Amino acid sequence: GLVSSVLIARGLGPEGRGLFAIAAALGAVGIQFANLGIHSSNTYYVARNRELMPTLIGNSIAVGLGAGGLAAGIIFLLFQVVPEISSLNGSILALALFWIPVGLLYMLLQNLMIGIDRVRFYNLTELNTKILFTLLITVLFLIGQADVDAVYVVVLLTGLIGVVLLLWKLLRISKVLKFSASIFRDSFRYGIKAYLVALFSFLVVRIDIFMVEYFLGLDAAGHYSIAVALADYLYMIPVVVGTILFPKLSSMSELKEKWSFTK
């Protein structure tokens, strides 16, 4: 992540890096709006009952494509009505919106993988897609074909590869694919508890890039995005601890056992 951040900053310059950061932030905000808390309920339910996995996979695909596509459509209409809210337009806006369903599906499938304690495959998928992303943008820069659109196409390509890898592994384990409206309702009821907290917490740490771009321009947003990217590494340890703890605790029934394991 650090290497690719350096490459993008050096290759695109401050303004290009700023536009890329705005596009990435828009996609990430769209994913947060569209996930409906299903990302947390996926981990919780599959950790408690592995037999639900075929249904949770099917529901994840439906939410990823359905809610993700709807969120992308709403954001597109917003940009048509109020185009001055950001410098994003044309192809880079389309790419950022297309990332929303792809990125949402990737996140939902990742949470299922964590829930069934396949952390090694989760890590391998993340590592392989990040390495591939870094290699591809390096090639783009070396042949002189790198611009913001091209770099974002690589984001989409590696994200789609990640989705395919996760689906392949999950379907090998579950064997079948189902959809259940009742399980979705239960997942939504559980996930909504975390949804608003996660949404507003995310907006607190991401909405500022839009404000910087609006008031100071893309050049300033590019410099600012690098500082934010470096600060994000401070979250790494607590995020990893929380990611590992959540499915473990979800599978336990006794509060005393949960507290002992957490300590």
PDB file of C-alpha atoms in Angstrom:
ATOM      1  CA  GLY A   1       0.000   0.000   0.000  1.00  0.00           C
ATOM      2  CA  LEU A   2       2.808   2.392   0.863  1.00  0.00           C
ATOM      3  CA  VAL A   3       4.737   1.527  -2.299  1.00  0.00           C
ATOM      4  CA  SER A   4       1.711   2.041  -4.539  1.00  0.00           C
ATOM      5  CA  SER A   5       0.924   5.356  -2.802  1.00  0.00           C
ATOM      6  CA  VAL A   6       4.442   6.587  -3.570  1.00  0.00           C
ATOM      7  CA  LEU A   7       4.210   5.416  -7.187  1.00  0.00           C
ATOM      8  CA  ILE A   8       0.833   7.100  -7.739  1.00  0.00           C
ATOM      9  CA  ALA A   9       1.967  10.341  -6.102  1.00  0.00           C
ATOM     10  CA  ARG A  10       5.188  10.467  -8.151  1.00  0.00           C
ATOM     11  CA  GLY A  11       3.576   9.337 -11.372  1.00  0.00           C
ATOM     12  CA  LEU A  12       0.429  11.471 -11.340  1.00  0.00           C
ATOM     13  CA  GLY A  13       1.701  14.529  -9.468  1.00  0.00           C
ATOM     14  CA  PRO A  14      -0.260  16.433  -6.804  1.00  0.00           C
ATOM     15  CA  GLU A  15      -3.264  17.269  -8.990  1.00  0.00           C
ATOM     16  CA  GLY A  16      -3.557  13.780 -10.458  1.00  0.00           C
ATOM     17  CA  ARG A  17      -3.085  12.231  -7.038  1.00  0.00           C
ATOM     18  CA  GLY A  18      -5.817  14.543  -5.717  1.00  0.00           C
ATOM     19  CA  LEU A  19      -8.263  13.483  -8.433  1.00  0.00           C
ATOM     20  CA  PHE A  20      -7.455   9.821  -7.803  1.00  0.00           C
ATOM     21  CA  ALA A  21      -7.966  10.304  -4.037  1.00  0.00           C
ATOM     22  CA  ILE A  22     -11.336  11.989  -4.603  1.00  0.00           C
ATOM     23  CA  ALA A  23     -12.460   9.145  -6.892  1.00  0.00           C
ATOM     24  CA  ALA A  24     -11.299   6.532  -4.386  1.00  0.00           C
ATOM     25  CA  ALA A  25     -13.019   8.341  -1.504  1.00  0.00           C
ATOM     26  CA  LEU A  26     -16.270   8.623  -3.480  1.00  0.00           C
ATOM     27  CA  GLY A  27     -16.240   4.892  -4.164  1.00  0.00           C
ATOM     28  CA  ALA A  28     -15.494   4.118  -0.520  1.00  0.00           C
ATOM     29  CA  VAL A  29     -18.293   6.386   0.745  1.00  0.00           C
ATOM     30  CA  GLY A  30     -20.716   4.736  -1.703  1.00  0.00           C
ATOM     31  CA  ILE A  31     -19.732   1.313  -0.353  1.00  0.00           C
ATOM     32  CA  GLN A  32     -20.315   2.458   3.225  1.00  0.00           C
ATOM     33  CA  PHE A  33     -23.763   3.826   2.352  1.00  0.00           C
ATOM     34  CA  ALA A  34     -24.762   0.666   0.472  1.00  0.00           C
ATOM     35  CA  ASN A  35     -23.531  -2.094   2.784  1.00  0.00           C
ATOM     36  CA  LEU A  36     -26.603  -1.869   5.108  1.00  0.00           C
ATOM     37  CA  GLY A  37     -24.547  -3.397   7.920  1.00  0.00           C
ATOM     38  CA  ILE A  38     -24.462  -6.742   6.083  1.00  0.00           C
ATOM     39  CA  HIS A  39     -20.662  -6.780   6.290  1.00  0.00           C
ATOM     40  CA  SER A  40     -20.800  -7.184  10.081  1.00  0.00           C
ATOM     41  CA  SER A  41     -23.817  -9.528  10.096  1.00  0.00           C
ATOM     42  CA  ASN A  42     -22.094 -11.792   7.539  1.00  0.00           C
ATOM     43  CA  THR A  43     -19.205 -12.394   9.928  1.00  0.00           C
ATOM     44  CA  TYR A  44     -21.501 -12.765  12.935  1.00  0.00           C
ATOM     45  CA  TYR A  45     -23.949 -15.265  11.435  1.00  0.00           C
ATOM     46  CA  VAL A  46     -21.486 -17.466   9.573  1.00  0.00           C
ATOM     47  CA  ALA A  47     -19.262 -17.663  12.670  1.00  0.00           C
ATOM     48  CA  ARG A  48     -22.246 -18.904  14.694  1.00  0.00           C
ATOM     49  CA  ASN A  49     -23.693 -21.252  12.072  1.00  0.00           C
ATOM     50  CA  ARG A  50     -21.650 -22.494   9.096  1.00  0.00           C
ATOM     51  CA  GLU A  51     -24.772 -24.001   7.498  1.00  0.00           C
ATOM     52  CA  LEU A  52     -25.930 -20.486   6.636  1.00  0.00           C
ATOM     53  CA  MET A  53     -22.948 -19.882   4.360  1.00  0.00           C
ATOM     54  CA  PRO A  54     -24.603 -20.785   0.992  1.00  0.00           C
ATOM     55  CA  THR A  55     -27.442 -18.362   1.765  1.00  0.00           C
ATOM     56  CA  LEU A  56     -25.115 -15.631   3.013  1.00  0.00           C
ATOM     57  CA  ILE A  57     -23.050 -15.898  -0.170  1.00  0.00           C
ATOM     58  CA  GLY A  58     -26.176 -15.544  -2.314  1.00  0.00           C
ATOM     59  CA  ASN A  59     -27.469 -12.648  -0.228  1.00  0.00           C
ATOM     60  CA  SER A  60     -24.067 -10.957  -0.428  1.00  0.00           C
ATOM     61  CA  ILE A  61     -24.119 -11.116  -4.216  1.00  0.00           C
ATOM     62  CA  ALA A  62     -27.638  -9.640  -4.238  1.00  0.00           C
ATOM     63  CA  VAL A  63     -26.697  -6.816  -1.855  1.00  0.00           C
ATOM     64  CA  GLY A  64     -23.392  -6.128  -3.605  1.00  0.00           C
ATOM     65  CA  LEU A  65     -24.916  -5.804  -7.053  1.00  0.00           C
ATOM     66  CA  GLY A  66     -28.338  -4.468  -6.016  1.00  0.00           C
ATOM     67  CA  ALA A  67     -27.596  -2.003  -3.217  1.00  0.00           C
ATOM     68  CA  GLY A  68     -24.195  -1.169  -4.703  1.00  0.00           C
ATOM     69  CA  GLY A  69     -25.711  -0.429  -8.099  1.00  0.00           C
ATOM     70  CA  LEU A  70     -28.493   1.642  -6.510  1.00  0.00           C
ATOM     71  CA  ALA A  71     -25.982   3.701  -4.503  1.00  0.00           C
ATOM     72  CA  ALA A  72     -23.955   4.326  -7.664  1.00  0.00           C
ATOM     73  CA  GLY A  73     -27.090   5.472  -9.484  1.00  0.00           C
ATOM     74  CA  ILE A  74     -28.098   7.861  -6.695  1.00  0.00           C
ATOM     75  CA  ILE A  75     -24.614   9.398  -6.548  1.00  0.00           C
ATOM     76  CA  PHE A  76     -24.607   9.780 -10.350  1.00  0.00           C
ATOM     77  CA  LEU A  77     -27.909  11.675 -10.217  1.00  0.00           C
ATOM     78  CA  LEU A  78     -26.563  13.857  -7.403  1.00  0.00           C
ATOM     79  CA  PHE A  79     -23.564  14.813  -9.544  1.00  0.00           C
ATOM     80  CA  GLN A  80     -25.872  15.671 -12.444  1.00  0.00           C
ATOM     81  CA  VAL A  81     -28.006  17.942 -10.261  1.00  0.00           C
ATOM     82  CA  VAL A  82     -25.120  19.545  -8.336  1.00  0.00           C
ATOM     83  CA  PRO A  83     -22.032  19.150 -10.566  1.00  0.00           C
ATOM     84  CA  GLU A  84     -20.049  21.799  -8.702  1.00  0.00           C
ATOM     85  CA  ILE A  85     -19.666  19.659  -5.567  1.00  0.00           C
ATOM     86  CA  SER A  86     -16.557  17.974  -7.003  1.00  0.00           C
ATOM     87  CA  SER A  87     -14.122  17.979  -9.925  1.00  0.00           C
ATOM     88  CA  LEU A  88     -15.089  14.393 -10.782  1.00  0.00           C
ATOM     89  CA  ASN A  89     -16.807  14.033 -14.131  1.00  0.00           C
ATOM     90  CA  GLY A  90     -16.774  11.956 -17.270  1.00  0.00           C
ATOM     91  CA  SER A  91     -14.854   8.700 -17.310  1.00  0.00           C
ATOM     92  CA  ILE A  92     -13.232   8.990 -13.863  1.00  0.00           C
ATOM     93  CA  LEU A  93     -16.655   9.528 -12.275  1.00  0.00           C
ATOM     94  CA  ALA A  94     -18.018   6.487 -14.137  1.00  0.00           C
ATOM     95  CA  LEU A  95     -15.069   4.376 -12.938  1.00  0.00           C
ATOM     96  CA  ALA A  96     -15.529   5.516  -9.337  1.00  0.00           C
ATOM     97  CA  LEU A  97     -19.235   4.645  -9.471  1.00  0.00           C
ATOM     98  CA  PHE A  98     -18.563   1.264 -11.075  1.00  0.00           C
ATOM     99  CA  TRP A  99     -16.214   0.464  -8.201  1.00  0.00           C
ATOM    100  CA  ILE A 100     -19.067   0.734  -5.656  1.00  0.00           C
ATOM    101  CA  PRO A 101     -20.808  -2.621  -6.428  1.00  0.00           C
ATOM    102  CA  VAL A 102     -17.452  -4.330  -7.082  1.00  0.00           C
ATOM    103  CA  GLY A 103     -15.885  -3.047  -3.868  1.00  0.00           C
ATOM    104  CA  LEU A 104     -19.024  -3.782  -1.851  1.00  0.00           C
ATOM    105  CA  LEU A 105     -19.170  -7.380  -3.048  1.00  0.00           C
ATOM    106  CA  TYR A 106     -15.456  -7.776  -2.324  1.00  0.00           C
ATOM    107  CA  MET A 107     -15.953  -6.517   1.245  1.00  0.00           C
ATOM    108  CA  LEU A 108     -18.988  -8.740   1.932  1.00  0.00           C
ATOM    109  CA  LEU A 109     -17.194 -11.856   0.682  1.00  0.00           C
ATOM    110  CA  GLN A 110     -14.099 -10.960   2.700  1.00  0.00           C
ATOM    111  CA  ASN A 111     -16.192 -10.805   5.860  1.00  0.00           C
ATOM    112  CA  LEU A 112     -17.582 -14.271   5.146  1.00  0.00           C
ATOM    113  CA  MET A 113     -14.039 -15.562   4.751  1.00  0.00           C
ATOM    114  CA  ILE A 114     -13.084 -14.055   8.112  1.00  0.00           C
ATOM    115  CA  GLY A 115     -16.240 -15.496   9.696  1.00  0.00           C
ATOM    116  CA  ILE A 116     -15.287 -19.061   8.740  1.00  0.00           C
ATOM    117  CA  ASP A 117     -11.754 -18.488  10.068  1.00  0.00           C
ATOM    118  CA  ARG A 118     -10.032 -18.706   6.674  1.00  0.00           C
ATOM    119  CA  VAL A 119      -7.703 -15.854   7.578  1.00  0.00           C
ATOM    120  CA  ARG A 120      -4.818 -17.267   5.538  1.00  0.00           C
ATOM    121  CA  PHE A 121      -6.821 -17.183   2.292  1.00  0.00           C
ATOM    122  CA  TYR A 122      -8.142 -13.705   3.186  1.00  0.00           C
ATOM    123  CA  ASN A 123      -4.536 -12.523   3.600  1.00  0.00           C
ATOM    124  CA  LEU A 124      -3.368 -14.218   0.403  1.00  0.00           C
ATOM    125  CA  THR A 125      -6.178 -12.585  -1.589  1.00  0.00           C
ATOM    126  CA  GLU A 126      -5.361  -9.159  -0.182  1.00  0.00           C
ATOM    127  CA  LEU A 127      -1.637  -9.614  -0.721  1.00  0.00           C
ATOM    128  CA  ASN A 128      -1.938 -10.933  -4.265  1.00  0.00           C
ATOM    129  CA  THR A 129      -4.329  -8.202  -5.412  1.00  0.00           C
ATOM    130  CA  LYS A 130      -2.156  -5.456  -3.856  1.00  0.00           C
ATOM    131  CA  ILE A 131       1.025  -6.873  -5.425  1.00  0.00           C
ATOM    132  CA  LEU A 132      -0.700  -7.173  -8.806  1.00  0.00           C
ATOM    133  CA  PHE A 133      -1.997  -3.587  -8.507  1.00  0.00           C
ATOM    134  CA  THR A 134       1.509  -2.289  -7.725  1.00  0.00           C
ATOM    135  CA  LEU A 135       3.079  -4.237 -10.596  1.00  0.00           C
ATOM    136  CA  LEU A 136       0.469  -3.091 -13.125  1.00  0.00           C
ATOM    137  CA  ILE A 137       0.727   0.600 -12.268  1.00  0.00           C
ATOM    138  CA  THR A 138       4.533   0.282 -12.347  1.00  0.00           C
ATOM    139  CA  VAL A 139       4.248  -1.042 -15.908  1.00  0.00           C
ATOM    140  CA  LEU A 140       1.897   1.820 -16.822  1.00  0.00           C
ATOM    141  CA  PHE A 141       4.377   4.389 -15.557  1.00  0.00           C
ATOM    142  CA  LEU A 142       7.342   2.698 -17.256  1.00  0.00           C
ATOM    143  CA  ILE A 143       5.634   2.704 -20.668  1.00  0.00           C
ATOM    144  CA  GLY A 144       4.329   6.248 -20.186  1.00  0.00           C
ATOM    145  CA  GLN A 145       0.639   5.335 -20.312  1.00  0.00           C
ATOM    146  CA  ALA A 146      -0.319   6.222 -16.743  1.00  0.00           C
ATOM    147  CA  ASP A 147      -3.075   8.723 -16.039  1.00  0.00           C
ATOM    148  CA  VAL A 148      -5.822   8.848 -13.421  1.00  0.00           C
ATOM    149  CA  ASP A 149      -8.274   6.847 -15.546  1.00  0.00           C
ATOM    150  CA  ALA A 150      -5.716   4.114 -16.305  1.00  0.00           C
ATOM    151  CA  VAL A 151      -4.733   3.754 -12.640  1.00  0.00           C
ATOM    152  CA  TYR A 152      -8.371   3.495 -11.606  1.00  0.00           C
ATOM    153  CA  VAL A 153      -9.007   0.851 -14.272  1.00  0.00           C
ATOM    154  CA  VAL A 154      -6.258  -1.164 -12.560  1.00  0.00           C
ATOM    155  CA  VAL A 155      -8.106  -0.670  -9.241  1.00  0.00           C
ATOM    156  CA  LEU A 156     -11.245  -2.140 -10.819  1.00  0.00           C
ATOM    157  CA  LEU A 157      -9.377  -4.984 -12.500  1.00  0.00           C
ATOM    158  CA  THR A 158      -7.606  -6.124  -9.331  1.00  0.00           C
ATOM    159  CA  GLY A 159     -10.829  -5.738  -7.338  1.00  0.00           C
ATOM    160  CA  LEU A 160     -12.691  -7.973  -9.779  1.00  0.00           C
ATOM    161  CA  ILE A 161      -9.912 -10.541  -9.548  1.00  0.00           C
ATOM    162  CA  GLY A 162     -10.256 -10.455  -5.770  1.00  0.00           C
ATOM    163  CA  VAL A 163     -14.020 -11.033  -6.039  1.00  0.00           C
ATOM    164  CA  VAL A 164     -13.477 -14.011  -8.358  1.00  0.00           C
ATOM    165  CA  LEU A 165     -10.891 -15.563  -6.010  1.00  0.00           C
ATOM    166  CA  LEU A 166     -13.124 -15.171  -2.957  1.00  0.00           C
ATOM    167  CA  LEU A 167     -16.204 -16.518  -4.737  1.00  0.00           C
ATOM    168  CA  TRP A 168     -14.216 -19.481  -6.055  1.00  0.00           C
ATOM    169  CA  LYS A 169     -12.969 -20.385  -2.578  1.00  0.00           C
ATOM    170  CA  LEU A 170     -16.314 -19.853  -0.828  1.00  0.00           C
ATOM    171  CA  LEU A 171     -18.232 -21.885  -3.415  1.00  0.00           C
ATOM    172  CA  ARG A 172     -15.713 -24.707  -3.139  1.00  0.00           C
ATOM    173  CA  ILE A 173     -16.500 -24.815   0.582  1.00  0.00           C
ATOM    174  CA  SER A 174     -20.281 -24.320   0.445  1.00  0.00           C
ATOM    175  CA  LYS A 175     -20.903 -26.275  -2.820  1.00  0.00           C
ATOM    176  CA  VAL A 176     -24.249 -24.488  -3.394  1.00  0.00           C
ATOM    177  CA  LEU A 177     -25.615 -20.966  -3.671  1.00  0.00           C
ATOM    178  CA  LYS A 178     -28.916 -19.782  -2.184  1.00  0.00           C
ATOM    179  CA  PHE A 179     -30.899 -16.624  -1.504  1.00  0.00           C
ATOM    180  CA  SER A 180     -33.246 -16.114   1.423  1.00  0.00           C
ATOM    181  CA  ALA A 181     -35.349 -13.034   2.138  1.00  0.00           C
ATOM    182  CA  SER A 182     -35.896 -14.115   5.759  1.00  0.00           C
ATOM    183  CA  ILE A 183     -32.147 -14.520   6.383  1.00  0.00           C
ATOM    184  CA  PHE A 184     -31.605 -11.140   4.749  1.00  0.00           C
ATOM    185  CA  ARG A 185     -34.128  -9.545   7.124  1.00  0.00           C
ATOM    186  CA  ASP A 186     -32.374 -11.112  10.116  1.00  0.00           C
ATOM    187  CA  SER A 187     -28.994  -9.982   8.795  1.00  0.00           C
ATOM    188  CA  PHE A 188     -30.293  -6.470   8.228  1.00  0.00           C
ATOM    189  CA  ARG A 189     -31.789  -6.266  11.730  1.00  0.00           C
ATOM    190  CA  TYR A 190     -28.487  -7.297  13.250  1.00  0.00           C
ATOM    191  CA  GLY A 191     -26.288  -5.253  10.885  1.00  0.00           C
ATOM    192  CA  ILE A 192     -28.212  -2.009  11.285  1.00  0.00           C
ATOM    193  CA  LYS A 193     -26.881  -1.830  14.853  1.00  0.00           C
ATOM    194  CA  ALA A 194     -23.386  -1.351  13.497  1.00  0.00           C
ATOM    195  CA  TYR A 195     -24.365   0.373  10.253  1.00  0.00           C
ATOM    196  CA  LEU A 196     -24.880   3.947  11.450  1.00  0.00           C
ATOM    197  CA  VAL A 197     -21.871   3.867  13.769  1.00  0.00           C
ATOM    198  CA  ALA A 198     -19.622   2.533  10.997  1.00  0.00           C
ATOM    199  CA  LEU A 199     -21.067   4.932   8.422  1.00  0.00           C
ATOM    200  CA  PHE A 200     -20.621   8.119  10.432  1.00  0.00           C
ATOM    201  CA  SER A 201     -17.240   7.031  11.778  1.00  0.00           C
ATOM    202  CA  PHE A 202     -16.095   6.450   8.200  1.00  0.00           C
ATOM    203  CA  LEU A 203     -17.469   9.794   7.027  1.00  0.00           C
ATOM    204  CA  VAL A 204     -15.541  11.555   9.800  1.00  0.00           C
ATOM    205  CA  VAL A 205     -12.238  10.234   8.438  1.00  0.00           C
ATOM    206  CA  ARG A 206     -13.091  10.501   4.705  1.00  0.00           C
ATOM    207  CA  ILE A 207     -15.370  13.476   4.066  1.00  0.00           C
ATOM    208  CA  ASP A 208     -12.522  15.937   4.717  1.00  0.00           C
ATOM    209  CA  ILE A 209     -10.839  15.142   1.387  1.00  0.00           C
ATOM    210  CA  PHE A 210     -13.945  16.454  -0.424  1.00  0.00           C
ATOM    211  CA  MET A 211     -13.844  19.629   1.694  1.00  0.00           C
ATOM    212  CA  VAL A 212     -10.156  20.216   0.957  1.00  0.00           C
ATOM    213  CA  GLU A 213     -10.763  19.741  -2.754  1.00  0.00           C
ATOM    214  CA  TYR A 214     -13.815  22.022  -2.712  1.00  0.00           C
ATOM    215  CA  PHE A 215     -12.085  24.907  -0.908  1.00  0.00           C
ATOM    216  CA  LEU A 216      -8.424  24.517  -1.981  1.00  0.00           C
ATOM    217  CA  GLY A 217      -8.467  22.530  -5.234  1.00  0.00           C
ATOM    218  CA  LEU A 218      -7.079  19.237  -6.480  1.00  0.00           C
ATOM    219  CA  ASP A 219      -3.415  20.120  -5.923  1.00  0.00           C
ATOM    220  CA  ALA A 220      -3.990  20.635  -2.184  1.00  0.00           C
ATOM    221  CA  ALA A 221      -6.189  17.539  -2.058  1.00  0.00           C
ATOM    222  CA  GLY A 222      -3.316  15.507  -3.537  1.00  0.00           C
ATOM    223  CA  HIS A 223      -0.878  16.641  -0.830  1.00  0.00           C
ATOM    224  CA  TYR A 224      -3.508  16.145   1.868  1.00  0.00           C
ATOM    225  CA  SER A 225      -4.381  12.620   0.667  1.00  0.00           C
ATOM    226  CA  ILE A 226      -0.768  11.498   1.182  1.00  0.00           C
ATOM    227  CA  ALA A 227      -0.817  12.707   4.792  1.00  0.00           C
ATOM    228  CA  VAL A 228      -4.125  10.904   5.355  1.00  0.00           C
ATOM    229  CA  ALA A 229      -2.779   7.700   3.767  1.00  0.00           C
ATOM    230  CA  LEU A 230       0.206   7.721   6.139  1.00  0.00           C
ATOM    231  CA  ALA A 231      -2.043   8.390   9.135  1.00  0.00           C
ATOM    232  CA  ASP A 232      -4.249   5.450   8.118  1.00  0.00           C
ATOM    233  CA  TYR A 233      -1.400   3.060   8.944  1.00  0.00           C
ATOM    234  CA  LEU A 234      -1.887   3.973  12.615  1.00  0.00           C
ATOM    235  CA  TYR A 235      -5.236   2.163  12.442  1.00  0.00           C
ATOM    236  CA  MET A 236      -3.641  -1.083  11.250  1.00  0.00           C
ATOM    237  CA  ILE A 237      -3.084  -2.837  14.583  1.00  0.00           C
ATOM    238  CA  PRO A 238      -6.513  -2.104  16.156  1.00  0.00           C
ATOM    239  CA  VAL A 239      -8.272  -2.955  12.885  1.00  0.00           C
ATOM    240  CA  VAL A 240      -6.496  -6.310  12.664  1.00  0.00           C
ATOM    241  CA  VAL A 241      -7.186  -7.113  16.332  1.00  0.00           C
ATOM    242  CA  GLY A 242     -10.863  -6.252  15.918  1.00  0.00           C
ATOM    243  CA  THR A 243     -11.130  -8.217  12.669  1.00  0.00           C
ATOM    244  CA  ILE A 244      -9.744 -11.362  14.310  1.00  0.00           C
ATOM    245  CA  LEU A 245     -11.693 -10.963  17.568  1.00  0.00           C
ATOM    246  CA  PHE A 246     -15.142 -10.395  16.090  1.00  0.00           C
ATOM    247  CA  PRO A 247     -15.799 -13.849  14.543  1.00  0.00           C
ATOM    248  CA  LYS A 248     -14.118 -15.621  17.468  1.00  0.00           C
ATOM    249  CA  LEU A 249     -16.342 -13.837  19.989  1.00  0.00           C
ATOM    250  CA  SER A 250     -19.443 -14.298  17.815  1.00  0.00           C
ATOM    251  CA  SER A 251     -19.000 -18.072  17.950  1.00  0.00           C
ATOM    252  CA  MET A 252     -18.872 -18.070  21.779  1.00  0.00           C
ATOM    253  CA  SER A 253     -22.021 -18.154  23.888  1.00  0.00           C
ATOM    254  CA  GLU A 254     -20.754 -17.393  27.402  1.00  0.00           C
ATOM    255  CA  LEU A 255     -19.889 -13.822  28.333  1.00  0.00           C
ATOM    256  CA  LYS A 256     -17.157 -14.984  30.715  1.00  0.00           C
ATOM    257  CA  GLU A 257     -15.505 -16.973  27.929  1.00  0.00           C
ATOM    258  CA  LYS A 258     -15.677 -13.981  25.580  1.00  0.00           C
ATOM    259  CA  TRP A 259     -14.100 -11.645  28.128  1.00  0.00           C
ATOM    260  CA  SER A 260     -11.348 -14.132  28.977  1.00  0.00           C
ATOM    261  CA  PHE A 261     -10.481 -14.615  25.299  1.00  0.00           C
ATOM    262  CA  THR A 262     -10.529 -10.857  24.627  1.00  0.00           C
ATOM    263  CA  LYS A 263      -8.084 -10.197  27.486  1.00  0.00           C
TER     264      LYS A 263
END
